[in-house]
CSV table of N, CA, C and O in Angstrom, one decimal:
chain,number,residue,atom,x,y,z
X,15,MET,N,29.4,34.4,-96.1
X,15,MET,CA,28.9,34.6,-94.8
X,15,MET,C,28.8,33.4,-94.0
X,15,MET,O,28.4,32.3,-94.6
X,16,SER,N,29.1,33.4,-92.8
X,16,SER,CA,28.9,32.2,-91.9
X,16,SER,C,27.6,32.2,-91.3
X,16,SER,O,27.0,33.2,-91.0
X,17,GLN,N,27.1,30.9,-91.1
X,17,GLN,CA,25.8,30.7,-90.5
X,17,GLN,C,25.9,30.8,-89.0
X,17,GLN,O,26.9,30.4,-88.4
X,18,ILE,N,25.0,31.5,-88.4
X,18,ILE,CA,24.9,31.5,-86.9
X,18,ILE,C,24.6,30.2,-86.3
X,18,ILE,O,23.6,29.5,-86.7
X,19,ASN,N,25.4,29.7,-85.3
X,19,ASN,CA,25.3,28.5,-84.7
X,19,ASN,C,24.6,28.7,-83.4
X,19,ASN,O,25.1,29.3,-82.4
X,20,VAL,N,23.3,28.5,-83.3
X,20,VAL,CA,22.4,28.7,-82.2
X,20,VAL,C,23.0,27.9,-81.0
X,20,VAL,O,22.9,28.5,-79.8
X,21,ALA,N,23.4,26.7,-81.2
X,21,ALA,CA,23.9,25.9,-79.9
X,21,ALA,C,25.1,26.5,-79.4
X,21,ALA,O,25.2,26.7,-78.1
X,22,GLU,N,26.0,27.2,-80.2
X,22,GLU,CA,27.2,27.8,-79.6
X,22,GLU,C,26.8,29.1,-78.9
X,22,GLU,O,27.3,29.4,-77.8
X,23,ILE,N,26.0,29.8,-79.4
X,23,ILE,CA,25.4,31.1,-78.8
X,23,ILE,C,24.8,30.7,-77.4
X,23,ILE,O,25.0,31.4,-76.4
X,24,SER,N,24.0,29.7,-77.5
X,24,SER,CA,23.3,29.3,-76.2
X,24,SER,C,24.4,28.9,-75.1
X,24,SER,O,24.2,29.2,-73.9
X,25,ARG,N,25.4,28.2,-75.5
X,25,ARG,CA,26.4,27.7,-74.6
X,25,ARG,C,27.2,28.9,-74.0
X,25,ARG,O,27.4,28.9,-72.8
X,26,ILE,N,27.5,29.9,-74.8
X,26,ILE,CA,28.1,31.0,-74.4
X,26,ILE,C,27.3,31.9,-73.3
X,26,ILE,O,27.8,32.3,-72.4
X,27,LEU,N,26.0,32.1,-73.8
X,27,LEU,CA,25.1,32.8,-72.9
X,27,LEU,C,24.9,32.1,-71.5
X,27,LEU,O,24.9,32.7,-70.4
X,28,GLN,N,24.8,30.8,-71.6
X,28,GLN,CA,24.7,29.9,-70.3
X,28,GLN,C,25.9,30.1,-69.5
X,28,GLN,O,25.8,30.3,-68.2
X,29,GLN,N,27.2,30.2,-70.0
X,29,GLN,CA,28.4,30.3,-69.3
X,29,GLN,C,28.4,31.7,-68.6
X,29,GLN,O,28.8,31.9,-67.5
X,30,GLU,N,27.9,32.8,-69.4
X,30,GLU,CA,27.9,34.1,-68.8
X,30,GLU,C,27.0,34.2,-67.7
X,30,GLU,O,27.2,34.9,-66.8
X,31,ILE,N,25.8,33.6,-67.8
X,31,ILE,CA,24.8,33.6,-66.7
X,31,ILE,C,25.3,33.1,-65.5
X,31,ILE,O,25.2,33.5,-64.4
X,32,GLU,N,25.9,31.8,-65.6
X,32,GLU,CA,26.4,31.1,-64.5
X,32,GLU,C,27.5,31.9,-63.8
X,32,GLU,O,27.7,31.8,-62.6
X,33,SER,N,28.4,32.6,-64.5
X,33,SER,CA,29.5,33.3,-63.9
X,33,SER,C,29.1,34.7,-63.4
X,33,SER,O,29.9,35.4,-62.7
X,34,HIS,N,28.0,35.1,-63.8
X,34,HIS,CA,27.5,36.5,-63.4
X,34,HIS,C,27.4,36.8,-61.9
X,34,HIS,O,27.9,37.8,-61.4
X,35,GLY,N,27.0,35.8,-61.1
X,35,GLY,CA,26.8,36.0,-59.6
X,35,GLY,C,28.1,35.7,-58.9
X,35,GLY,O,28.1,35.9,-57.6
X,36,LYS,N,29.2,35.3,-59.5
X,36,LYS,CA,30.4,35.0,-58.8
X,36,LYS,C,31.1,36.3,-58.2
X,36,LYS,O,31.1,37.3,-58.8
X,37,LYS,N,31.5,36.2,-56.9
X,37,LYS,CA,32.2,37.3,-56.4
X,37,LYS,C,33.7,37.2,-56.5
X,37,LYS,O,34.3,36.1,-56.5
X,38,VAL,N,34.3,38.3,-56.6
X,38,VAL,CA,35.8,38.3,-56.8
X,38,VAL,C,36.4,38.7,-55.4
X,38,VAL,O,36.0,39.5,-54.6
X,39,ASP,N,37.4,37.8,-55.0
X,39,ASP,CA,38.1,38.0,-53.7
X,39,ASP,C,39.4,38.8,-54.0
X,39,ASP,O,40.3,38.3,-54.5
X,40,VAL,N,39.3,40.1,-53.6
X,40,VAL,CA,40.5,40.9,-53.7
X,40,VAL,C,41.2,41.1,-52.4
X,40,VAL,O,40.6,41.5,-51.4
X,41,GLN,N,42.5,40.7,-52.3
X,41,GLN,CA,43.3,40.9,-51.2
X,41,GLN,C,44.4,41.9,-51.4
X,41,GLN,O,45.0,41.9,-52.5
X,42,GLU,N,44.6,42.8,-50.4
X,42,GLU,CA,45.7,43.8,-50.6
X,42,GLU,C,47.0,43.0,-50.3
X,42,GLU,O,47.2,42.3,-49.2
X,43,THR,N,48.0,43.0,-51.1
X,43,THR,CA,49.3,42.4,-50.8
X,43,THR,C,50.4,43.4,-50.9
X,43,THR,O,50.3,44.5,-51.5
X,44,GLY,N,51.5,43.0,-50.2
X,44,GLY,CA,52.7,43.9,-50.2
X,44,GLY,C,53.9,43.1,-50.5
X,44,GLY,O,53.8,41.9,-50.6
X,45,THR,N,54.9,43.9,-50.7
X,45,THR,CA,56.2,43.2,-51.1
X,45,THR,C,57.2,43.5,-50.0
X,45,THR,O,57.4,44.7,-49.5
X,46,VAL,N,57.9,42.5,-49.5
X,46,VAL,CA,59.0,42.6,-48.5
X,46,VAL,C,60.2,43.5,-49.0
X,46,VAL,O,60.8,43.1,-50.1
X,47,LEU,N,60.4,44.5,-48.3
X,47,LEU,CA,61.6,45.4,-48.7
X,47,LEU,C,62.9,44.9,-48.0
X,47,LEU,O,64.0,44.9,-48.6
X,48,SER,N,62.7,44.5,-46.7
X,48,SER,CA,63.9,44.0,-46.0
X,48,SER,C,63.4,43.2,-44.8
X,48,SER,O,62.3,43.3,-44.3
X,49,VAL,N,64.3,42.3,-44.2
X,49,VAL,CA,64.0,41.6,-43.1
X,49,VAL,C,65.3,41.6,-42.2
X,49,VAL,O,66.4,41.4,-42.7
X,50,GLY,N,65.1,41.6,-40.9
X,50,GLY,CA,66.2,41.5,-40.1
X,50,GLY,C,65.7,41.6,-38.6
X,50,GLY,O,64.8,42.3,-38.3
X,51,ASP,N,66.2,40.7,-37.7
X,51,ASP,CA,66.0,40.7,-36.3
X,51,ASP,C,64.5,40.5,-36.0
X,51,ASP,O,63.9,41.1,-35.1
X,52,GLY,N,63.8,39.7,-36.9
X,52,GLY,CA,62.5,39.3,-36.6
X,52,GLY,C,61.5,40.4,-37.1
X,52,GLY,O,60.3,40.3,-36.8
X,53,ILE,N,61.9,41.5,-37.8
X,53,ILE,CA,61.1,42.6,-38.3
X,53,ILE,C,61.2,42.6,-39.8
X,53,ILE,O,62.3,42.5,-40.4
X,54,ALA,N,60.1,42.8,-40.5
X,54,ALA,CA,60.0,42.9,-41.9
X,54,ALA,C,59.4,44.2,-42.3
X,54,ALA,O,58.5,44.8,-41.6
X,55,ARG,N,60.1,44.9,-43.3
X,55,ARG,CA,59.6,46.2,-43.8
X,55,ARG,C,58.8,45.7,-45.1
X,55,ARG,O,59.4,45.1,-45.9
X,56,ILE,N,57.6,46.3,-45.2
X,56,ILE,CA,56.8,45.9,-46.4
X,56,ILE,C,56.2,47.1,-47.0
X,56,ILE,O,55.7,48.0,-46.4
X,57,TYR,N,56.3,47.0,-48.4
X,57,TYR,CA,55.8,48.1,-49.2
X,57,TYR,C,54.4,47.6,-49.8
X,57,TYR,O,54.3,46.5,-50.3
X,58,GLY,N,53.4,48.5,-50.0
X,58,GLY,CA,52.2,48.2,-50.7
X,58,GLY,C,51.1,47.9,-49.8
X,58,GLY,O,49.9,47.5,-50.4
X,59,LEU,N,51.1,48.0,-48.6
X,59,LEU,CA,49.9,47.7,-47.6
X,59,LEU,C,49.4,49.1,-47.2
X,59,LEU,O,49.4,49.4,-45.9
X,60,GLU,N,48.9,49.9,-48.0
X,60,GLU,CA,48.4,51.2,-47.7
X,60,GLU,C,47.3,51.2,-46.6
X,60,GLU,O,47.1,52.2,-45.8
X,61,ARG,N,46.4,50.2,-46.7
X,61,ARG,CA,45.2,50.2,-45.7
X,61,ARG,C,45.4,49.4,-44.5
X,61,ARG,O,44.5,49.0,-43.8
X,62,ALA,N,46.7,48.9,-44.3
X,62,ALA,CA,47.0,48.1,-43.1
X,62,ALA,C,46.7,48.8,-41.8
X,62,ALA,O,46.7,50.0,-41.7
X,63,MET,N,46.2,48.0,-40.8
X,63,MET,CA,45.8,48.5,-39.5
X,63,MET,C,46.9,48.2,-38.5
X,63,MET,O,47.5,47.1,-38.6
X,64,ALA,N,47.2,49.0,-37.5
X,64,ALA,CA,48.1,48.7,-36.4
X,64,ALA,C,47.6,47.3,-35.7
X,64,ALA,O,46.4,47.3,-35.4
X,65,GLY,N,48.5,46.4,-35.5
X,65,GLY,CA,48.1,45.2,-34.8
X,65,GLY,C,47.5,44.2,-35.7
X,65,GLY,O,47.0,43.1,-35.3
X,66,GLU,N,47.4,44.5,-37.0
X,66,GLU,CA,46.7,43.5,-38.0
X,66,GLU,C,47.6,42.3,-38.3
X,66,GLU,O,48.8,42.4,-38.3
X,67,LEU,N,47.1,41.1,-38.4
X,67,LEU,CA,47.8,39.9,-38.7
X,67,LEU,C,48.0,39.9,-40.2
X,67,LEU,O,47.1,40.0,-41.0
X,68,LEU,N,49.2,39.5,-40.6
X,68,LEU,CA,49.7,39.4,-41.9
X,68,LEU,C,50.1,37.9,-42.2
X,68,LEU,O,50.6,37.3,-41.3
X,69,GLU,N,49.9,37.5,-43.4
X,69,GLU,CA,50.3,36.1,-43.8
X,69,GLU,C,51.4,36.3,-44.9
X,69,GLU,O,51.1,36.9,-45.9
X,70,PHE,N,52.6,35.7,-44.6
X,70,PHE,CA,53.7,35.7,-45.6
X,70,PHE,C,53.7,34.4,-46.3
X,70,PHE,O,53.0,33.4,-45.8
X,71,ASP,N,54.4,34.3,-47.4
X,71,ASP,CA,54.7,33.0,-48.0
X,71,ASP,C,55.4,32.1,-47.0
X,71,ASP,O,56.0,32.6,-46.0
X,72,HIS,N,55.3,30.8,-47.3
X,72,HIS,CA,55.9,29.8,-46.5
X,72,HIS,C,55.2,29.7,-45.1
X,72,HIS,O,55.8,29.0,-44.2
X,73,GLY,N,54.1,30.2,-44.9
X,73,GLY,CA,53.2,30.0,-43.7
X,73,GLY,C,53.7,30.9,-42.5
X,73,GLY,O,53.1,30.8,-41.5
X,74,VAL,N,54.6,31.8,-42.6
X,74,VAL,CA,55.0,32.7,-41.5
X,74,VAL,C,53.9,33.8,-41.4
X,74,VAL,O,53.4,34.2,-42.4
X,75,GLN,N,53.7,34.1,-40.1
X,75,GLN,CA,52.7,35.1,-40.0
X,75,GLN,C,53.4,36.3,-39.3
X,75,GLN,O,54.5,36.1,-38.7
X,76,GLY,N,52.8,37.5,-39.2
X,76,GLY,CA,53.4,38.7,-38.6
X,76,GLY,C,52.2,39.6,-38.2
X,76,GLY,O,51.1,39.5,-38.6
X,77,MET,N,52.7,40.6,-37.3
X,77,MET,CA,51.8,41.6,-36.9
X,77,MET,C,52.3,43.1,-37.2
X,77,MET,O,53.5,43.3,-36.9
X,78,VAL,N,51.4,43.8,-37.7
X,78,VAL,CA,51.8,45.2,-38.2
X,78,VAL,C,52.1,46.0,-36.9
X,78,VAL,O,51.2,46.0,-36.0
X,79,LEU,N,53.2,46.6,-36.8
X,79,LEU,CA,53.6,47.5,-35.6
X,79,LEU,C,53.7,49.0,-36.1
X,79,LEU,O,53.2,49.8,-35.4
X,80,ASN,N,54.5,49.2,-37.1
X,80,ASN,CA,54.8,50.5,-37.5
X,80,ASN,C,54.1,50.9,-38.8
X,80,ASN,O,54.1,50.1,-39.8
X,81,LEU,N,53.3,52.0,-38.8
X,81,LEU,CA,52.6,52.4,-40.0
X,81,LEU,C,53.3,53.7,-40.4
X,81,LEU,O,53.2,54.8,-39.7
X,82,GLU,N,54.0,53.7,-41.6
X,82,GLU,CA,54.6,54.8,-42.1
X,82,GLU,C,54.0,55.2,-43.5
X,82,GLU,O,53.2,54.4,-44.0
X,83,GLU,N,54.4,56.3,-44.0
X,83,GLU,CA,53.7,56.7,-45.3
X,83,GLU,C,54.1,55.8,-46.4
X,83,GLU,O,53.1,55.5,-47.2
X,84,ASP,N,55.2,55.2,-46.6
X,84,ASP,CA,55.6,54.4,-47.7
X,84,ASP,C,55.8,53.0,-47.4
X,84,ASP,O,55.9,52.1,-48.3
X,85,ASN,N,55.7,52.5,-46.2
X,85,ASN,CA,55.9,51.1,-45.8
X,85,ASN,C,55.4,50.9,-44.4
X,85,ASN,O,55.1,51.8,-43.7
X,86,VAL,N,55.3,49.5,-44.1
X,86,VAL,CA,54.8,49.2,-42.7
X,86,VAL,C,55.9,48.3,-42.2
X,86,VAL,O,56.6,47.5,-42.9
X,87,GLY,N,56.0,48.3,-40.8
X,87,GLY,CA,57.0,47.3,-40.1
X,87,GLY,C,56.1,46.3,-39.5
X,87,GLY,O,55.0,46.6,-38.9
X,88,ALA,N,56.5,45.0,-39.5
X,88,ALA,CA,55.8,44.0,-38.9
X,88,ALA,C,56.7,43.1,-38.2
X,88,ALA,O,57.8,42.7,-38.6
X,89,ALA,N,56.3,42.7,-37.0
X,89,ALA,CA,57.0,41.7,-36.1
X,89,ALA,C,56.6,40.4,-36.7
X,89,ALA,O,55.5,40.0,-37.0
X,90,LEU,N,57.6,39.5,-37.0
X,90,LEU,CA,57.4,38.1,-37.5
X,90,LEU,C,57.2,37.1,-36.5
X,90,LEU,O,57.9,37.1,-35.5
X,91,PHE,N,56.2,36.3,-36.6
X,91,PHE,CA,55.9,35.1,-35.7
X,91,PHE,C,56.3,33.9,-36.4
X,91,PHE,O,55.5,33.3,-37.2
X,92,GLY,N,57.5,33.4,-36.2
X,92,GLY,CA,58.0,32.2,-36.9
X,92,GLY,C,59.4,32.4,-37.4
X,92,GLY,O,60.2,33.3,-36.9
X,93,GLU,N,59.8,31.6,-38.2
X,93,GLU,CA,61.2,31.6,-38.8
X,93,GLU,C,61.4,32.6,-39.8
X,93,GLU,O,61.1,32.5,-41.0
X,94,ASP,N,62.1,33.8,-39.4
X,94,ASP,CA,62.3,34.9,-40.3
X,94,ASP,C,63.2,34.6,-41.3
X,94,ASP,O,63.2,35.3,-42.5
X,95,PHE,N,64.0,33.6,-41.2
X,95,PHE,CA,65.1,33.3,-42.3
X,95,PHE,C,64.3,32.9,-43.6
X,95,PHE,O,64.9,32.8,-44.6
X,96,LYS,N,63.0,32.4,-43.4
X,96,LYS,CA,62.4,32.0,-44.6
X,96,LYS,C,61.8,33.1,-45.5
X,96,LYS,O,61.6,32.9,-46.6
X,97,ILE,N,61.7,34.3,-44.9
X,97,ILE,CA,61.3,35.5,-45.5
X,97,ILE,C,62.5,36.2,-46.2
X,97,ILE,O,63.4,36.5,-45.5
X,98,LYS,N,62.3,36.5,-47.5
X,98,LYS,CA,63.4,37.2,-48.2
X,98,LYS,C,62.9,38.4,-48.9
X,98,LYS,O,61.6,38.6,-49.1
X,99,GLU,N,63.7,39.4,-49.2
X,99,GLU,CA,63.4,40.5,-49.9
X,99,GLU,C,62.7,40.2,-51.2
X,99,GLU,O,63.1,39.3,-52.0
X,100,GLY,N,61.6,40.8,-51.5
X,100,GLY,CA,60.8,40.5,-52.7
X,100,GLY,C,59.7,39.6,-52.6
X,100,GLY,O,58.8,39.4,-53.4
X,101,ASP,N,59.6,38.8,-51.4
X,101,ASP,CA,58.5,38.0,-51.1
X,101,ASP,C,57.2,38.8,-51.0
X,101,ASP,O,57.2,40.0,-50.7
X,102,THR,N,56.1,38.1,-51.0
X,102,THR,CA,54.8,38.8,-50.8
X,102,THR,C,54.1,38.5,-49.6
X,102,THR,O,54.4,37.5,-49.0
X,103,CYS,N,53.3,39.3,-49.1
X,103,CYS,CA,52.5,39.1,-48.0
X,103,CYS,C,51.1,39.6,-48.1
X,103,CYS,O,50.8,40.5,-49.0
X,104,ARG,N,50.1,39.1,-47.4
X,104,ARG,CA,48.8,39.4,-47.6
X,104,ARG,C,48.2,40.0,-46.3
X,104,ARG,O,48.4,39.4,-45.2
X,105,ARG,N,47.3,40.9,-46.4
X,105,ARG,CA,46.5,41.4,-45.1
X,105,ARG,C,45.4,40.3,-44.9
X,105,ARG,O,44.9,39.7,-45.8
X,106,THR,N,45.1,40.2,-43.6
X,106,THR,CA,44.0,39.3,-43.3
X,106,THR,C,42.8,40.1,-42.9
X,106,THR,O,41.7,39.6,-42.9
X,107,GLY,N,43.0,41.4,-42.5
X,107,GLY,CA,41.9,42.1,-42.0
X,107,GLY,C,41.4,42.0,-40.7
X,107,GLY,O,40.5,42.5,-40.1
X,108,ARG,N,42.2,41.1,-39.9
X,108,ARG,CA,42.0,40.8,-38.5
X,108,ARG,C,43.1,41.3,-37.7
X,108,ARG,O,44.3,41.2,-38.0
X,109,ILE,N,42.6,41.9,-36.5
X,109,ILE,CA,43.7,42.2,-35.5
X,109,ILE,C,44.0,41.0,-34.7
X,109,ILE,O,43.2,40.0,-34.5
X,110,VAL,N,45.3,40.9,-34.3
X,110,VAL,CA,45.9,39.7,-33.7
X,110,VAL,C,45.2,39.4,-32.4
X,110,VAL,O,45.1,40.2,-31.5
X,111,GLU,N,44.6,38.2,-32.3
X,111,GLU,CA,44.0,37.7,-31.1
X,111,GLU,C,44.6,36.3,-30.7
X,111,GLU,O,45.1,35.6,-31.5
X,112,VAL,N,44.5,36.1,-29.4
X,112,VAL,CA,45.0,34.8,-28.9
X,112,VAL,C,43.9,34.2,-28.0
X,112,VAL,O,43.0,34.9,-27.4
X,113,PRO,N,43.8,32.8,-27.9
X,113,PRO,CA,42.8,32.2,-27.1
X,113,PRO,C,43.2,32.4,-25.6
X,113,PRO,O,44.3,32.5,-25.2
X,114,VAL,N,42.1,32.5,-24.8
X,114,VAL,CA,42.3,32.6,-23.3
X,114,VAL,C,41.3,31.7,-22.7
X,114,VAL,O,40.3,31.3,-23.3
X,115,GLY,N,41.6,31.5,-21.4
X,115,GLY,CA,40.6,30.7,-20.6
X,115,GLY,C,41.2,29.3,-20.1
X,115,GLY,O,42.4,29.1,-20.2
X,116,ASP,N,40.4,28.6,-19.4
X,116,ASP,CA,40.8,27.4,-18.7
X,116,ASP,C,41.3,26.4,-19.7
X,116,ASP,O,42.1,25.5,-19.2
X,117,GLU,N,40.9,26.4,-20.9
X,117,GLU,CA,41.3,25.4,-21.8
X,117,GLU,C,42.9,25.5,-22.1
X,117,GLU,O,43.5,24.4,-22.6
X,118,LEU,N,43.4,26.6,-21.9
X,118,LEU,CA,44.9,26.8,-22.0
X,118,LEU,C,45.8,26.4,-20.8
X,118,LEU,O,47.0,26.2,-20.9
X,119,LEU,N,45.1,26.0,-19.7
X,119,LEU,CA,45.9,25.6,-18.5
X,119,LEU,C,46.7,24.3,-18.8
X,119,LEU,O,46.1,23.3,-19.3
X,120,GLY,N,48.0,24.4,-18.5
X,120,GLY,CA,48.9,23.3,-18.7
X,120,GLY,C,49.3,23.1,-20.1
X,120,GLY,O,50.0,22.1,-20.4
X,121,ARG,N,49.0,24.0,-21.0
X,121,ARG,CA,49.3,23.8,-22.5
X,121,ARG,C,50.4,24.7,-22.8
X,121,ARG,O,50.7,25.7,-22.1
X,122,VAL,N,51.2,24.3,-23.9
X,122,VAL,CA,52.3,25.2,-24.3
X,122,VAL,C,51.9,25.7,-25.7
X,122,VAL,O,51.4,25.0,-26.6
X,123,VAL,N,51.9,27.1,-25.8
X,123,VAL,CA,51.4,27.7,-27.1
X,123,VAL,C,52.5,28.7,-27.6
X,123,VAL,O,53.5,29.0,-26.8
X,124,ASN,N,52.5,29.0,-28.9
X,124,ASN,CA,53.4,30.0,-29.4
X,124,ASN,C,52.8,31.4,-29.1
X,124,ASN,O,51.9,31.6,-28.6
X,125,ALA,N,53.5,32.4,-29.8
X,125,ALA,CA,53.3,33.7,-29.6
X,125,ALA,C,51.8,34.2,-30.0
X,125,ALA,O,51.3,35.1,-29.5
X,126,ILE,N,51.2,33.4,-30.9
X,126,ILE,CA,49.9,33.8,-31.3
X,126,ILE,C,48.9,32.7,-30.8
X,126,ILE,O,47.8,32.7,-31.4
X,127,GLY,N,49.2,32.0,-29.8
X,127,GLY,CA,48.3,31.1,-29.1
X,127,GLY,C,48.0,29.8,-29.7
X,127,GLY,O,47.0,29.1,-29.4
X,128,GLN,N,48.8,29.4,-30.8
X,128,GLN,CA,48.6,28.0,-31.3
X,128,GLN,C,49.3,27.0,-30.5
X,128,GLN,O,50.5,27.2,-30.1
X,129,PRO,N,48.7,25.9,-30.2
X,129,PRO,CA,49.3,24.9,-29.4
X,129,PRO,C,50.6,24.3,-30.1
X,129,PRO,O,50.5,23.9,-31.3
X,130,ILE,N,51.6,24.2,-29.4
X,130,ILE,CA,52.9,23.6,-29.9
X,130,ILE,C,53.3,22.4,-29.1
X,130,ILE,O,54.5,21.9,-29.1
X,131,ASP,N,52.4,21.9,-28.2
X,131,ASP,CA,52.8,20.7,-27.3
X,131,ASP,C,52.3,19.4,-27.9
X,131,ASP,O,52.3,18.4,-27.2
X,132,GLY,N,51.7,19.5,-29.1
X,132,GLY,CA,51.2,18.1,-29.7
X,132,GLY,C,49.8,17.9,-29.4
X,132,GLY,O,49.3,16.9,-29.8
X,133,GLY,N,49.2,18.7,-28.4
X,133,GLY,CA,47.8,18.5,-28.1
X,133,GLY,C,46.8,19.0,-29.1
X,133,GLY,O,47.2,19.6,-30.2
X,134,ALA,N,45.6,18.8,-28.8
X,134,ALA,CA,44.5,19.1,-29.7
X,134,ALA,C,44.4,20.6,-29.9
X,134,ALA,O,44.6,21.4,-28.9
X,135,PRO,N,43.9,21.2,-31.0
X,135,PRO,CA,43.7,22.5,-31.2
X,135,PRO,C,42.5,22.9,-30.2
X,135,PRO,O,41.8,22.2,-29.8
X,136,PHE,N,42.5,24.3,-29.8
X,136,PHE,CA,41.6,24.8,-28.9
X,136,PHE,C,40.2,24.9,-29.6
X,136,PHE,O,40.1,25.4,-30.7
X,137,GLN,N,39.1,24.4,-29.0
X,137,GLN,CA,37.8,24.4,-29.6
X,137,GLN,C,37.0,25.5,-29.1
X,137,GLN,O,36.4,26.2,-29.9
X,138,ASN,N,36.9,25.6,-27.8
X,138,ASN,CA,35.9,26.7,-27.3
X,138,ASN,C,36.6,27.8,-26.6
X,138,ASN,O,35.8,28.4,-25.8
X,139,ALA,N,37.8,28.1,-26.7
X,139,ALA,CA,38.4,29.0,-25.9
X,139,ALA,C,38.0,30.4,-26.4
X,139,ALA,O,37.8,30.6,-27.6
X,140,ASP,N,37.8,31.3,-25.4
X,140,ASP,CA,37.5,32.7,-25.8
X,140,ASP,C,38.7,33.3,-26.4
X,140,ASP,O,39.9,32.8,-26.2
X,141,ARG,N,38.6,34.4,-27.1
X,141,ARG,CA,39.7,35.0,-27.8
X,141,ARG,C,39.8,36.6,-27.4
X,141,ARG,O,38.7,37.2,-27.2
X,142,ARG,N,40.9,37.0,-27.1
X,142,ARG,CA,41.1,38.4,-26.8
X,142,ARG,C,42.3,39.0,-27.7
X,142,ARG,O,43.2,38.3,-28.0
X,143,ARG,N,42.2,40.3,-27.9
X,143,ARG,CA,43.3,41.0,-28.7
X,143,ARG,C,44.5,40.9,-27.9
X,143,ARG,O,44.6,41.0,-26.7
X,144,VAL,N,45.7,40.9,-28.6
X,144,VAL,CA,46.9,40.9,-28.0
X,144,VAL,C,47.3,42.3,-27.4
X,144,VAL,O,47.7,42.3,-26.3
X,145,GLU,N,47.0,43.3,-28.2
X,145,GLU,CA,47.3,44.6,-27.7
X,145,GLU,C,46.0,45.3,-27.1
X,145,GLU,O,45.2,45.7,-28.0
X,146,ILE,N,45.9,45.4,-25.8
X,146,ILE,CA,44.7,46.1,-25.3
X,146,ILE,C,45.2,47.1,-24.2
X,146,ILE,O,46.4,46.9,-23.7
X,147,LYS,N,44.5,47.9,-23.8
X,147,LYS,CA,44.7,48.9,-22.7
X,147,LYS,C,44.8,48.1,-21.4
X,147,LYS,O,43.7,47.4,-21.1
X,148,ALA,N,45.8,48.2,-20.6
X,148,ALA,CA,45.9,47.6,-19.2
X,148,ALA,C,44.8,48.1,-18.3
X,148,ALA,O,44.5,49.3,-18.3
X,149,PRO,N,44.2,47.3,-17.5
X,149,PRO,CA,43.2,47.7,-16.6
X,149,PRO,C,43.8,48.7,-15.5
X,149,PRO,O,45.0,48.5,-15.2
X,150,GLY,N,43.0,49.7,-15.1
X,150,GLY,CA,43.5,50.7,-14.1
X,150,GLY,C,43.6,50.0,-12.7
X,150,GLY,O,43.3,48.9,-12.4
């Protein structure tokens, strides 16, 4: 019979106690089925929302447009040639928004409102959803 090592048991219990309160970050991911003309078809994003921002590998982002039973269609914001069949993407849980206001006057921005003119990032700009009902 082996003797019980009190120090080893104490160390294991201490590790268990320390790791008890840690939260697990679970992200819903999907797999790219096809890409063409700036549109990606993605399988596995069952809870995706229309207009939701997606993050692909290689830093490319996209916006969910079509919600179908077995896949979603997303418009890609960036270089679609970087996205290949079998790549993964992640839901962000955020609807696509862009900065608005006086801070954007005279600036050059991309499709999702990020400055591409070499200037400083926007600090205090208000944000609005990209797809909203037009005023009457």
